[in-house]
Tab-separated table of C-alpha atoms and ligand atoms in Angstrom:
chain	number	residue	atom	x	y	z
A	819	UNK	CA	68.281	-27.341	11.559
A	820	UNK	CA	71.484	-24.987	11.017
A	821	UNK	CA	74.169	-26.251	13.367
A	822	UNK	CA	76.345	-23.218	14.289
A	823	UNK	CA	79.208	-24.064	16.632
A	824	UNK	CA	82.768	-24.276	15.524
A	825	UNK	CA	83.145	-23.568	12.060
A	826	UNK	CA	80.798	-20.859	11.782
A	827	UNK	CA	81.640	-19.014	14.902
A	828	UNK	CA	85.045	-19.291	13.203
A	829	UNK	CA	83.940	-17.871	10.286
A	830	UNK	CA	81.811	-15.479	12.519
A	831	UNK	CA	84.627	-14.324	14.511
A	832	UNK	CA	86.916	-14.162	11.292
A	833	UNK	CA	84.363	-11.544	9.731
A	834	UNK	CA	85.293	-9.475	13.040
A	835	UNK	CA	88.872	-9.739	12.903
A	836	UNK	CA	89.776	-6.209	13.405
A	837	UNK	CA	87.976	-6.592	17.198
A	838	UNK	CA	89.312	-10.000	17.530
A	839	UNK	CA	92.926	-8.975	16.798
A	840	UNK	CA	92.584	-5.606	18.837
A	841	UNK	CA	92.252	-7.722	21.590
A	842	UNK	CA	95.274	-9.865	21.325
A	843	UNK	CA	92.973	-12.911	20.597
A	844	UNK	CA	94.528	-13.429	17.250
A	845	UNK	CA	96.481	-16.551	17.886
A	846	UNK	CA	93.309	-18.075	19.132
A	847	UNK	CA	92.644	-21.096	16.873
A	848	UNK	CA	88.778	-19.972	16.368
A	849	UNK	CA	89.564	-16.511	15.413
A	850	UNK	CA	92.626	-17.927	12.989
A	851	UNK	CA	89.860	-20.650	10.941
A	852	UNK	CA	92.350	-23.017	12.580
A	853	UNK	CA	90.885	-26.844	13.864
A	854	UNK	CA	88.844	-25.785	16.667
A	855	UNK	CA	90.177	-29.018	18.858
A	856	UNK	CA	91.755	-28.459	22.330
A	857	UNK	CA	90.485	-25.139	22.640
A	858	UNK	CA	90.824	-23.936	26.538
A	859	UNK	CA	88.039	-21.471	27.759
A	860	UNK	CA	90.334	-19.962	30.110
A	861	UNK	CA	92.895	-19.270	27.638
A	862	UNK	CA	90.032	-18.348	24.421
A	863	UNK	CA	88.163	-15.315	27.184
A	864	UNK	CA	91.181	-14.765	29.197
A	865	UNK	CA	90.806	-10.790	28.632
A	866	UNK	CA	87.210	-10.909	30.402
A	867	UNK	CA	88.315	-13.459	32.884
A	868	UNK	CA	90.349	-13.740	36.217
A	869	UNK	CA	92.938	-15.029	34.774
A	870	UNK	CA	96.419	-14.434	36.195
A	871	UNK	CA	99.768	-15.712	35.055
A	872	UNK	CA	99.069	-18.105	38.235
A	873	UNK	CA	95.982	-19.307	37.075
A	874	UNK	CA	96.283	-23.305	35.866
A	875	UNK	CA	94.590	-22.981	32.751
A	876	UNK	CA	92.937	-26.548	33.092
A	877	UNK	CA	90.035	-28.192	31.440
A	878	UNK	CA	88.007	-30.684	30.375
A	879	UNK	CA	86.855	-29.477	26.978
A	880	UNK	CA	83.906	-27.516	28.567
A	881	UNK	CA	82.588	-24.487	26.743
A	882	UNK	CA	82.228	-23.555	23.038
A	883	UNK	CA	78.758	-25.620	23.179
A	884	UNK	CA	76.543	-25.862	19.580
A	885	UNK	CA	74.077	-22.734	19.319
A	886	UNK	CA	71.648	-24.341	16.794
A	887	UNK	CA	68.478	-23.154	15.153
A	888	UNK	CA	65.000	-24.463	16.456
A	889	UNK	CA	62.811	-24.037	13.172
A	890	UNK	CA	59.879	-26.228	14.723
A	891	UNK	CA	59.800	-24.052	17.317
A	892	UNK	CA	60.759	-20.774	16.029
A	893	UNK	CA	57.511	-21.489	13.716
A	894	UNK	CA	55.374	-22.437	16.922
A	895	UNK	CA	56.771	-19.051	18.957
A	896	UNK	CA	56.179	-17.239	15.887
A	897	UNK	CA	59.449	-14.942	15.869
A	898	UNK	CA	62.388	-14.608	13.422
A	899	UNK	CA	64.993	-16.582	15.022
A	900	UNK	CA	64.657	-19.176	17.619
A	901	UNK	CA	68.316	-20.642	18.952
A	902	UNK	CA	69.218	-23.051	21.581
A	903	UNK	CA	72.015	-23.235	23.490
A	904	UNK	CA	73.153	-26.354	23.979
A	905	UNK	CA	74.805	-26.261	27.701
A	906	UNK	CA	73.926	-30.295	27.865
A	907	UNK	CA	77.314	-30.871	25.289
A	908	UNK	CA	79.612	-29.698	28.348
A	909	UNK	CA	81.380	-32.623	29.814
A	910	UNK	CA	79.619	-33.367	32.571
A	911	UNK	CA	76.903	-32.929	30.369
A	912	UNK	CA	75.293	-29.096	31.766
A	913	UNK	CA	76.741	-25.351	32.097
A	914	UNK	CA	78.239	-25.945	35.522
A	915	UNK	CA	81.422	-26.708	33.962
A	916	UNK	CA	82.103	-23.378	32.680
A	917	UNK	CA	81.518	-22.085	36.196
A	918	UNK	CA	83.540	-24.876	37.986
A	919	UNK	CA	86.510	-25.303	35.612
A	920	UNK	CA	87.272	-21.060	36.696
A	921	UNK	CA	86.381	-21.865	40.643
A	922	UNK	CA	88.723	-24.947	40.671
A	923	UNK	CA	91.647	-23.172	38.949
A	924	UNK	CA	91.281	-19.970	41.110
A	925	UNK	CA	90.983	-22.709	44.169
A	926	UNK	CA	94.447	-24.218	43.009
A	927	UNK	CA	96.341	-21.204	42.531
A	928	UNK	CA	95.391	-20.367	46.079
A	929	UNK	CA	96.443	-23.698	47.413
A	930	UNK	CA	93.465	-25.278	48.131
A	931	UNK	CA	93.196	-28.839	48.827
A	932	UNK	CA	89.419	-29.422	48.881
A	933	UNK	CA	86.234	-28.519	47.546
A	934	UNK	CA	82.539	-28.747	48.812
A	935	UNK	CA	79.085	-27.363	47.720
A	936	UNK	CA	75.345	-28.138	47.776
A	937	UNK	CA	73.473	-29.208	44.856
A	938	UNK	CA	70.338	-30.072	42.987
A	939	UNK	CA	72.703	-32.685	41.356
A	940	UNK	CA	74.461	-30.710	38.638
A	941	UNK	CA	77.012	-28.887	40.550
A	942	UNK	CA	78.137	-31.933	42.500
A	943	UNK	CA	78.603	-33.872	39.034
A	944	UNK	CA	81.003	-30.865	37.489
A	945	UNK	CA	82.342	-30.284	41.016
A	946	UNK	CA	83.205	-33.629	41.516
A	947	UNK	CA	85.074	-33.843	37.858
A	948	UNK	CA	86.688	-31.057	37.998
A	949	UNK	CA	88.309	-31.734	41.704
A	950	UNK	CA	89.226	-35.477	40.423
A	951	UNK	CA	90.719	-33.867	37.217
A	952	UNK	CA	92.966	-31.093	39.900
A	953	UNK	CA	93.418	-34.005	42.058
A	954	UNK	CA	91.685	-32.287	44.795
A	955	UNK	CA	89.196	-33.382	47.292
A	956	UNK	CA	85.566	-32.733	46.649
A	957	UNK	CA	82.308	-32.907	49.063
A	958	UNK	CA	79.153	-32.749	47.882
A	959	UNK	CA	75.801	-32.409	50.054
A	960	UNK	CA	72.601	-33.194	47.889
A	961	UNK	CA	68.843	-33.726	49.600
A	962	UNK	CA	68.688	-37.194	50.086
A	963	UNK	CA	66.089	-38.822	47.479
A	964	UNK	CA	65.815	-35.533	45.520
A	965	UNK	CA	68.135	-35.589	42.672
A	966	UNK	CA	68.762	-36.756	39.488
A	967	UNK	CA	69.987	-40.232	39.031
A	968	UNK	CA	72.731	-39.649	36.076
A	969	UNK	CA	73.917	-36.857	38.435
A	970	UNK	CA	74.035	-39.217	41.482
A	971	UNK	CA	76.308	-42.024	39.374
A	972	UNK	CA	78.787	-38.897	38.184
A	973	UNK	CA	78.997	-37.361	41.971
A	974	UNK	CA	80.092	-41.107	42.960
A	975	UNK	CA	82.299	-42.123	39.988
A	976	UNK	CA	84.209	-39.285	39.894
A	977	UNK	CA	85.129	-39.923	43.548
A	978	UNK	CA	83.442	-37.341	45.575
A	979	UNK	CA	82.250	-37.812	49.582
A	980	UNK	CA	78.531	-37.681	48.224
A	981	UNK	CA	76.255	-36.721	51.859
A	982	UNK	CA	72.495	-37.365	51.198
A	983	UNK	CA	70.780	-35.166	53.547
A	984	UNK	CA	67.689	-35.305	55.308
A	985	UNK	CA	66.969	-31.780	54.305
A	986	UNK	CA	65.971	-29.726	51.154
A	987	UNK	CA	68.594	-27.894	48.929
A	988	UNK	CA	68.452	-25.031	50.784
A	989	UNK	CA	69.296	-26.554	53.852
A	990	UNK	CA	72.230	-28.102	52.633
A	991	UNK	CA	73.443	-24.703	51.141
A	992	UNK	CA	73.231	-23.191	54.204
A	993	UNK	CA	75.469	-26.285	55.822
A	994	UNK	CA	78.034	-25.849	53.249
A	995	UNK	CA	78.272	-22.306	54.048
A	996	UNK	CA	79.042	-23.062	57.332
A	997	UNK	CA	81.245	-25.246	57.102
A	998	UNK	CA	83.437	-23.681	54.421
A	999	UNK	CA	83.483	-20.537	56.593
A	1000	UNK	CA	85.551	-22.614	59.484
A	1001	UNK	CA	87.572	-24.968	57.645
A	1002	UNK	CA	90.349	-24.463	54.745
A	1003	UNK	CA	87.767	-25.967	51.985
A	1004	UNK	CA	86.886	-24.213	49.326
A	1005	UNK	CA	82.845	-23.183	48.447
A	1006	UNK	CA	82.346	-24.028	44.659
A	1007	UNK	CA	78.618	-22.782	45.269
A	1008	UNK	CA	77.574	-19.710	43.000
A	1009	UNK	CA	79.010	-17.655	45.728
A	1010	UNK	CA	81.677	-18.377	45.347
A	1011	UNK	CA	82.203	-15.438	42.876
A	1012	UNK	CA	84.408	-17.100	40.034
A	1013	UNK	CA	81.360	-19.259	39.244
A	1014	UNK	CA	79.809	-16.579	38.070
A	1015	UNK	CA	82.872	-15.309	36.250
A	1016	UNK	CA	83.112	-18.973	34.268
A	1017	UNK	CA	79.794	-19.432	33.743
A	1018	UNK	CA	79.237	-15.778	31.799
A	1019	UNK	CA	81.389	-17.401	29.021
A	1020	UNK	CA	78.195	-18.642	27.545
A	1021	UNK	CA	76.899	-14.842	27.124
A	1022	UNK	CA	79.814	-14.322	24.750
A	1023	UNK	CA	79.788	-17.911	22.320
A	1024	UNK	CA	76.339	-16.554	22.163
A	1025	UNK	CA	77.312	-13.557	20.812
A	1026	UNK	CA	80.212	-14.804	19.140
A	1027	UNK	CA	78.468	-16.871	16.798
A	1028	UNK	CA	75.489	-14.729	16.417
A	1029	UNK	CA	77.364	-11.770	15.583
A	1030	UNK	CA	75.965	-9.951	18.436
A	1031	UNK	CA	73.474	-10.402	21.145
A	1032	UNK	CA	69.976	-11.682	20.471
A	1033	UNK	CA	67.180	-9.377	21.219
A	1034	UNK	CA	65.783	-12.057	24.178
A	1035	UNK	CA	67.811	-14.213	26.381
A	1036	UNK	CA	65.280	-17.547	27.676
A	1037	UNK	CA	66.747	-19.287	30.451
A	1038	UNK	CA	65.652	-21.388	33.941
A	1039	UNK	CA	66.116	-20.060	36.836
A	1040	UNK	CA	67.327	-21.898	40.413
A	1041	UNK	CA	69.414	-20.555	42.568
A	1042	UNK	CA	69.972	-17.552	40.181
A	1043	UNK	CA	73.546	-17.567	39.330
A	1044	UNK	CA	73.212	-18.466	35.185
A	1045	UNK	CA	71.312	-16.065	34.744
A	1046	UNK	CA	73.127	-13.254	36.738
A	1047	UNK	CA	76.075	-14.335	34.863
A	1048	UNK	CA	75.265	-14.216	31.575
A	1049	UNK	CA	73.584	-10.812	31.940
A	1050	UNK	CA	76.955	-10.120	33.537
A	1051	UNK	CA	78.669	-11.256	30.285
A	1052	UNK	CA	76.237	-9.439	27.439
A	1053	UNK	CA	77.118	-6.237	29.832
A	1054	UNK	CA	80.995	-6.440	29.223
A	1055	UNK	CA	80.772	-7.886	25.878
A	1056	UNK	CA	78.558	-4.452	25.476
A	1057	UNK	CA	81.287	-2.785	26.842
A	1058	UNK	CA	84.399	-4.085	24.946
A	1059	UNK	CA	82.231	-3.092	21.622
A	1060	UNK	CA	81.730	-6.467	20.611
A	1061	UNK	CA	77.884	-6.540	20.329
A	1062	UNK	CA	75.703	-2.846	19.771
A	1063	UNK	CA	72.950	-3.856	22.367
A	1064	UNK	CA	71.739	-5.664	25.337
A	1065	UNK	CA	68.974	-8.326	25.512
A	1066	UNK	CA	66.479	-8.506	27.153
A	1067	UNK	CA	66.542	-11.482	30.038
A	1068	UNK	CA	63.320	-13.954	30.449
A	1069	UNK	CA	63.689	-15.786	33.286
A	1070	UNK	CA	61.488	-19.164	34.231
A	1071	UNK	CA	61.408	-20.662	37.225
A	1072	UNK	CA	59.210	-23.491	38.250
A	1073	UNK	CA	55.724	-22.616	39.161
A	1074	UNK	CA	56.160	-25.121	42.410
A	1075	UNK	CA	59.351	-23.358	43.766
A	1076	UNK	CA	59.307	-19.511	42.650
A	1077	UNK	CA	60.833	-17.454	45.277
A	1078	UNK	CA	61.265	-14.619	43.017
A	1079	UNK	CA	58.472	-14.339	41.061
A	1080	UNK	CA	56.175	-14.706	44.625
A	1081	UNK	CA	58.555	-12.820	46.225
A	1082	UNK	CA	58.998	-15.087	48.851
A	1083	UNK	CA	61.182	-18.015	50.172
A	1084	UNK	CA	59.211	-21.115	49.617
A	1085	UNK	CA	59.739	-23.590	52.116
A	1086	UNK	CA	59.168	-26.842	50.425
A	1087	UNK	CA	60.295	-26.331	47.066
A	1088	UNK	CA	58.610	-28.841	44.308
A	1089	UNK	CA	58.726	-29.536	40.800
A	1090	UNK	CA	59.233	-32.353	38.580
A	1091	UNK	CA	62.212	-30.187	37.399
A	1092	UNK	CA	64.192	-31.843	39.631
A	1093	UNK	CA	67.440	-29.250	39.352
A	1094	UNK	CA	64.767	-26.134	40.222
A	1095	UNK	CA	63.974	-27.515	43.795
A	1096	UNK	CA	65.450	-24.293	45.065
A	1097	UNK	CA	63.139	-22.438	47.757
A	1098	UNK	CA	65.626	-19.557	48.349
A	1099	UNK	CA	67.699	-18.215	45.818
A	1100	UNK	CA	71.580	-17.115	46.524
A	1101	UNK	CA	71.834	-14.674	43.829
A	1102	UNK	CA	67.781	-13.575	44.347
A	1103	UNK	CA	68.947	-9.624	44.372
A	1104	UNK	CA	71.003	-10.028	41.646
A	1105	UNK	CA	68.663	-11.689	38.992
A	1106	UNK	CA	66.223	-8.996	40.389
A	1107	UNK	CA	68.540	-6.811	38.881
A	1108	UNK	CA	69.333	-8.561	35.451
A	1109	UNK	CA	65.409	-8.513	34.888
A	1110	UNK	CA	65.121	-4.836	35.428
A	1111	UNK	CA	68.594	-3.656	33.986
A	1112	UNK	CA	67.394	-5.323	31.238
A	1113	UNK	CA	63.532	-4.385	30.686
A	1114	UNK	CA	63.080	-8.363	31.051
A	1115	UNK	CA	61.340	-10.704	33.293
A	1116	UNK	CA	61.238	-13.721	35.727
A	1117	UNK	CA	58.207	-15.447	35.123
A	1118	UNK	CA	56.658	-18.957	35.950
A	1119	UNK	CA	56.481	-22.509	34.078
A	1120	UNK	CA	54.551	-24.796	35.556
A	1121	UNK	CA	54.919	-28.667	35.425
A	1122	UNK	CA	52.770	-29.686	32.447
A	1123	UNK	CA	54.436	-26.853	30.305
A	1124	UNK	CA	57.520	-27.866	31.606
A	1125	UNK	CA	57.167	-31.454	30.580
A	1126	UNK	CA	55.229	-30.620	27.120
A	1127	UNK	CA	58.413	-28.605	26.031
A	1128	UNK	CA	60.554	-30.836	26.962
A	1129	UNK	CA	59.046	-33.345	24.557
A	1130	UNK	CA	58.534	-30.954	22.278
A	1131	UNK	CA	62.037	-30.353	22.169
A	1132	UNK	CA	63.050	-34.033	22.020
A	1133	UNK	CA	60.405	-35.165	19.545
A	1134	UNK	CA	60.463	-31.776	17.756
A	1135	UNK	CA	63.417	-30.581	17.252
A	1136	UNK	CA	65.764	-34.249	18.336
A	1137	UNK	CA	67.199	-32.086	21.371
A	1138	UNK	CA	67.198	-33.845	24.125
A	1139	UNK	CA	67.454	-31.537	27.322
A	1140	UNK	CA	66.965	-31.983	31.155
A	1141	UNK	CA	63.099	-30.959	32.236
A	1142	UNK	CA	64.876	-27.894	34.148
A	1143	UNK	CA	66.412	-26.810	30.956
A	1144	UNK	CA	63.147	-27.134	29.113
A	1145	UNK	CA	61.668	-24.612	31.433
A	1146	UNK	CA	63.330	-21.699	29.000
A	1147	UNK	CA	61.587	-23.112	25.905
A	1148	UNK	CA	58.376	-23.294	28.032
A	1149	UNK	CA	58.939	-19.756	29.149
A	1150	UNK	CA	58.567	-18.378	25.536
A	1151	UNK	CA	56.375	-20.460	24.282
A	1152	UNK	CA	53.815	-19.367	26.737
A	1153	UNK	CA	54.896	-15.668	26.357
A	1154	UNK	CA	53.964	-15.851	22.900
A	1155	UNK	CA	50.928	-17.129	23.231
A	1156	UNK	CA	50.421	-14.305	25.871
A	1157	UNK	CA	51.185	-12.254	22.672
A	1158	UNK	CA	54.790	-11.014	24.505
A	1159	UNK	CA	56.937	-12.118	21.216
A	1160	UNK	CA	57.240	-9.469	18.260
A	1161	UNK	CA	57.786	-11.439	15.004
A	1162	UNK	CA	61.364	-9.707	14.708
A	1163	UNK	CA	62.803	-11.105	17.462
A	1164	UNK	CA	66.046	-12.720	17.602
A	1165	UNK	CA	65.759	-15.467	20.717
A	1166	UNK	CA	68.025	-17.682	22.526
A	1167	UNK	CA	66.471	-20.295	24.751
A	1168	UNK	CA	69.741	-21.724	27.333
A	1169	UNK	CA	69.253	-25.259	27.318
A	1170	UNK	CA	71.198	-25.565	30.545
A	1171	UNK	CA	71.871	-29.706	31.106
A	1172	UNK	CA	71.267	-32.746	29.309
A	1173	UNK	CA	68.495	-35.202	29.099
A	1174	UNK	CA	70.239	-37.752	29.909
A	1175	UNK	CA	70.746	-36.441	33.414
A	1176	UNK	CA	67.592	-37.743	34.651
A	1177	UNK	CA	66.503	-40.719	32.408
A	1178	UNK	CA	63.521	-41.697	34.456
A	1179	UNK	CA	61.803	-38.756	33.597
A	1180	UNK	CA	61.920	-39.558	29.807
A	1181	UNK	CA	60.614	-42.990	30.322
A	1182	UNK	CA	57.414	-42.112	33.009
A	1183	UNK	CA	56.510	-39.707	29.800
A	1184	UNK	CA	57.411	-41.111	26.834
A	1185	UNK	CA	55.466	-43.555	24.678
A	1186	UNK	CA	55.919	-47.547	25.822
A	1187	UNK	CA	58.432	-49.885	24.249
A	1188	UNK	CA	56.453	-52.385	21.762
A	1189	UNK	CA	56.927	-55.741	22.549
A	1190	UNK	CA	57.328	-58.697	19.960
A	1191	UNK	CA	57.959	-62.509	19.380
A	1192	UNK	CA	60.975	-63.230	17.610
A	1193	UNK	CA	59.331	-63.229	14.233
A	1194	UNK	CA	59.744	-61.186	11.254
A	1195	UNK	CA	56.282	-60.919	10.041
A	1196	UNK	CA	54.894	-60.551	13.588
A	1197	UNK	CA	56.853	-57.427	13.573
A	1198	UNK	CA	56.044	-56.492	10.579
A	1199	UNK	CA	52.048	-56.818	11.527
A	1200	UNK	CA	52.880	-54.378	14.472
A	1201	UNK	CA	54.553	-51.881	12.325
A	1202	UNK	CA	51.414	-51.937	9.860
A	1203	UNK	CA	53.337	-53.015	7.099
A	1204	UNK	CA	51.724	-55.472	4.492
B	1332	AN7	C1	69.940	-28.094	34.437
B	1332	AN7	O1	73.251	-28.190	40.536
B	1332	AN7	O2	71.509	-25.409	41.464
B	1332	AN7	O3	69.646	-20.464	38.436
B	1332	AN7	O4	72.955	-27.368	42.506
B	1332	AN7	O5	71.024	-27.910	37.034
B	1332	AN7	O6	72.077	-20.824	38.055
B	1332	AN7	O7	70.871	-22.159	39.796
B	1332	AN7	C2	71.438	-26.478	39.364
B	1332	AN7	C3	70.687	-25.548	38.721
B	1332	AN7	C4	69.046	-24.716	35.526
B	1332	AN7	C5	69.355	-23.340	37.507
B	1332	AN7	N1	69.185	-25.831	34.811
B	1332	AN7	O8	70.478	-22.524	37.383
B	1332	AN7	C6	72.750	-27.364	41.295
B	1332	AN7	C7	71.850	-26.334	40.743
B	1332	AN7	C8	69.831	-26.891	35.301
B	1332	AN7	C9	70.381	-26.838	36.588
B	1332	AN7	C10	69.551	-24.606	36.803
B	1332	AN7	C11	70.220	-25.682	37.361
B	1332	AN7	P1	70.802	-21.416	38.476
């Protein structure tokens, strides 16, 4: 498996110096060669961000994630490149952190003193982090029962007011809404718009280290606001001449709560992708949008190819990724055998949170744990050796 993260995107964006120095991002260690460490996103994308001279450029090492080569896969799909994006190496372990990191600084330079969103699990754990790291208050409202249990233990250790509620997702964004609307706390939701603006960061490492942007763009799709952004990002990176085209954007969302693809809120969202249990996308119009703009598509996964990718991904390729973020390896995989993939294509599947996040899952489908006596040859006899 190639590994391309820091040093190569180094190297990358060394081989494009005259674009890189054009605009002013010359004294930025991974343009320079220089040791990647302590790199800020805010500060590295600045130019493409809403950055201000007010803006505390804080962080918590989020962004600059590993883009590495799938060659199990890429074999299986039957394309020329196959990449993942590793979004489950952020610090709260998924891509939320590029979105919250820019939503919490913009919410301190305005004065705010408290956060709150709804979430499937991820968002509270990065919102939670990033408001304990500001020293801000943060609320987070998740469906009680319905998410992840790694996410759960972040939410709480990082010291958020964590409200289980007997409702789905969608009822508790439409709470937080509310709420946010009449008091002075601040929605770190996707719409709240510098989400958006964080999260497209990914758009451009992709590019980045690729050189330019890959021909298709595989990624999961919730509440819609990854996948708006990035398409937001390839556009400007397009636009500032540092790629020559635009992908095109697969989107996946679960079979068991696709409001987009059905064209239809679905009341009662369900999927073993626990992060997916979204019935009524925020940014619906906009990913509309992204597909067309781009000649892509939103398509479904269902469950079973949902959890065969994801151990295909852990026993295949040693990535170990949520079962939501296994929904964009699913996606192409049954694309291609819908004959959908050219052999030329470049691909990038977003892997958008870490396995870890939900351990259960991994255990209910996993092989068992072999039990032994404490005896050497007894273990030996169950390993089939001698
Ligand atoms: C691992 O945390 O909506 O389409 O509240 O956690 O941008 O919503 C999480 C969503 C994909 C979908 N993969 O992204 C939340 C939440 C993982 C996720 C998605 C989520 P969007």
């Amino acid at each position: 498996m190639d590994v391309r993260h820091d040093t190569t995107a180094a190297s990358v964006a060394a081989e494009n110096a005259p674009a890189a120095s054009e605009a002013g991002l010359k004294d930025d260690p991974i343009v320079s060669g220089a040791a990647p460490a302590g790199r800020n996103l805010l500060a590295h994308y600045r130019e493409f961000l809403p950055v201000t001279e007010q803006t505390p450029l804080i962080g918590r090492g989020e962004g600059f994630t590993p883009l590495v080569r799938a060659h199990a896969l890429e074999k299986r799909v039957g394309c020329a490149e196959l990449w993942l994006k590793l979004e489950g190496c952020n610090p709260t372990g998924s891509f939320k952190d590029r979105g919250m990191v820019m939503a919490v600084a913009k919410a301190l330079e305005e004065g705010a003193e408290a956060i709150m969103c709804a979430s499937t699990g991820n968002t509270s754990a990065a919102a939670a982090a990033y408001a304990a790291a500001a020293q801000i208050k943060a609320v987070v409202v998740v469906s009680a029962g319905k998410i992840a249990l790694g996410k759960l233990a972040q939410a709480l250790i990082y010291g958020a007011v964590v409200i289980a509620l007997d409702g789905t997702f969608d009822d508790a964004l439409r709470i937080v809404r509310e709420i946010t609307a009449r008091n002075p706390i601040t929605v770190v939701n996707s719409i709240n718009p510098y989400r958006l603006q964080g999260q497209k960061t990914a758009a451009f490492e992709c590019s980045d280290v690729l050189g330019d942007a890959p021909d298709i763009l595989a990624i999961p799709v919730g509440n819609a606001g990854n996948i708006t952004s990035y398409w937001m990002g390839f556009r400007e990176y397009r636009r500032a001449g540092r790629t020559t085209h635009l992908p095109r954007m697969w989107g996946f969302e679960a079979a068991g709560a696709a409001a987009i693809v059905e064209n239809r809120p679905i009341e009662n969202p369900d999927t073993v992708a626990s992060a997916l249990r979204i019935g009524n996308p925020a940014n619906w119009q906009r990913a509309v949008r992204a597909r067309d703009e781009s000649g892509g598509l939103i398509d479904t996964v269902s469950d079973p190819e949902i959890l065969d990718a994801y151990k295909l991904l852990a026993e295949g390729e040693g990535v170990f990724a949520e079962p939501a973020s296994a929904a964009s390896v699913a996606g192409v995989l049954k694309l291609a055998a819908a004959g959908e993939v050219k052999p030329t294509d470049r691909i990038v599947c977003v892997l958008t949170g870490h396995g870890l996040k939900d351990p259960q899952i991994a255990l209910d489908v996993a092989r068992d744990v072999v039990p032994a006596p404490n005896d050497v040859r007894e273990v030996e006899k169950l390993l089939d050796l001698r």
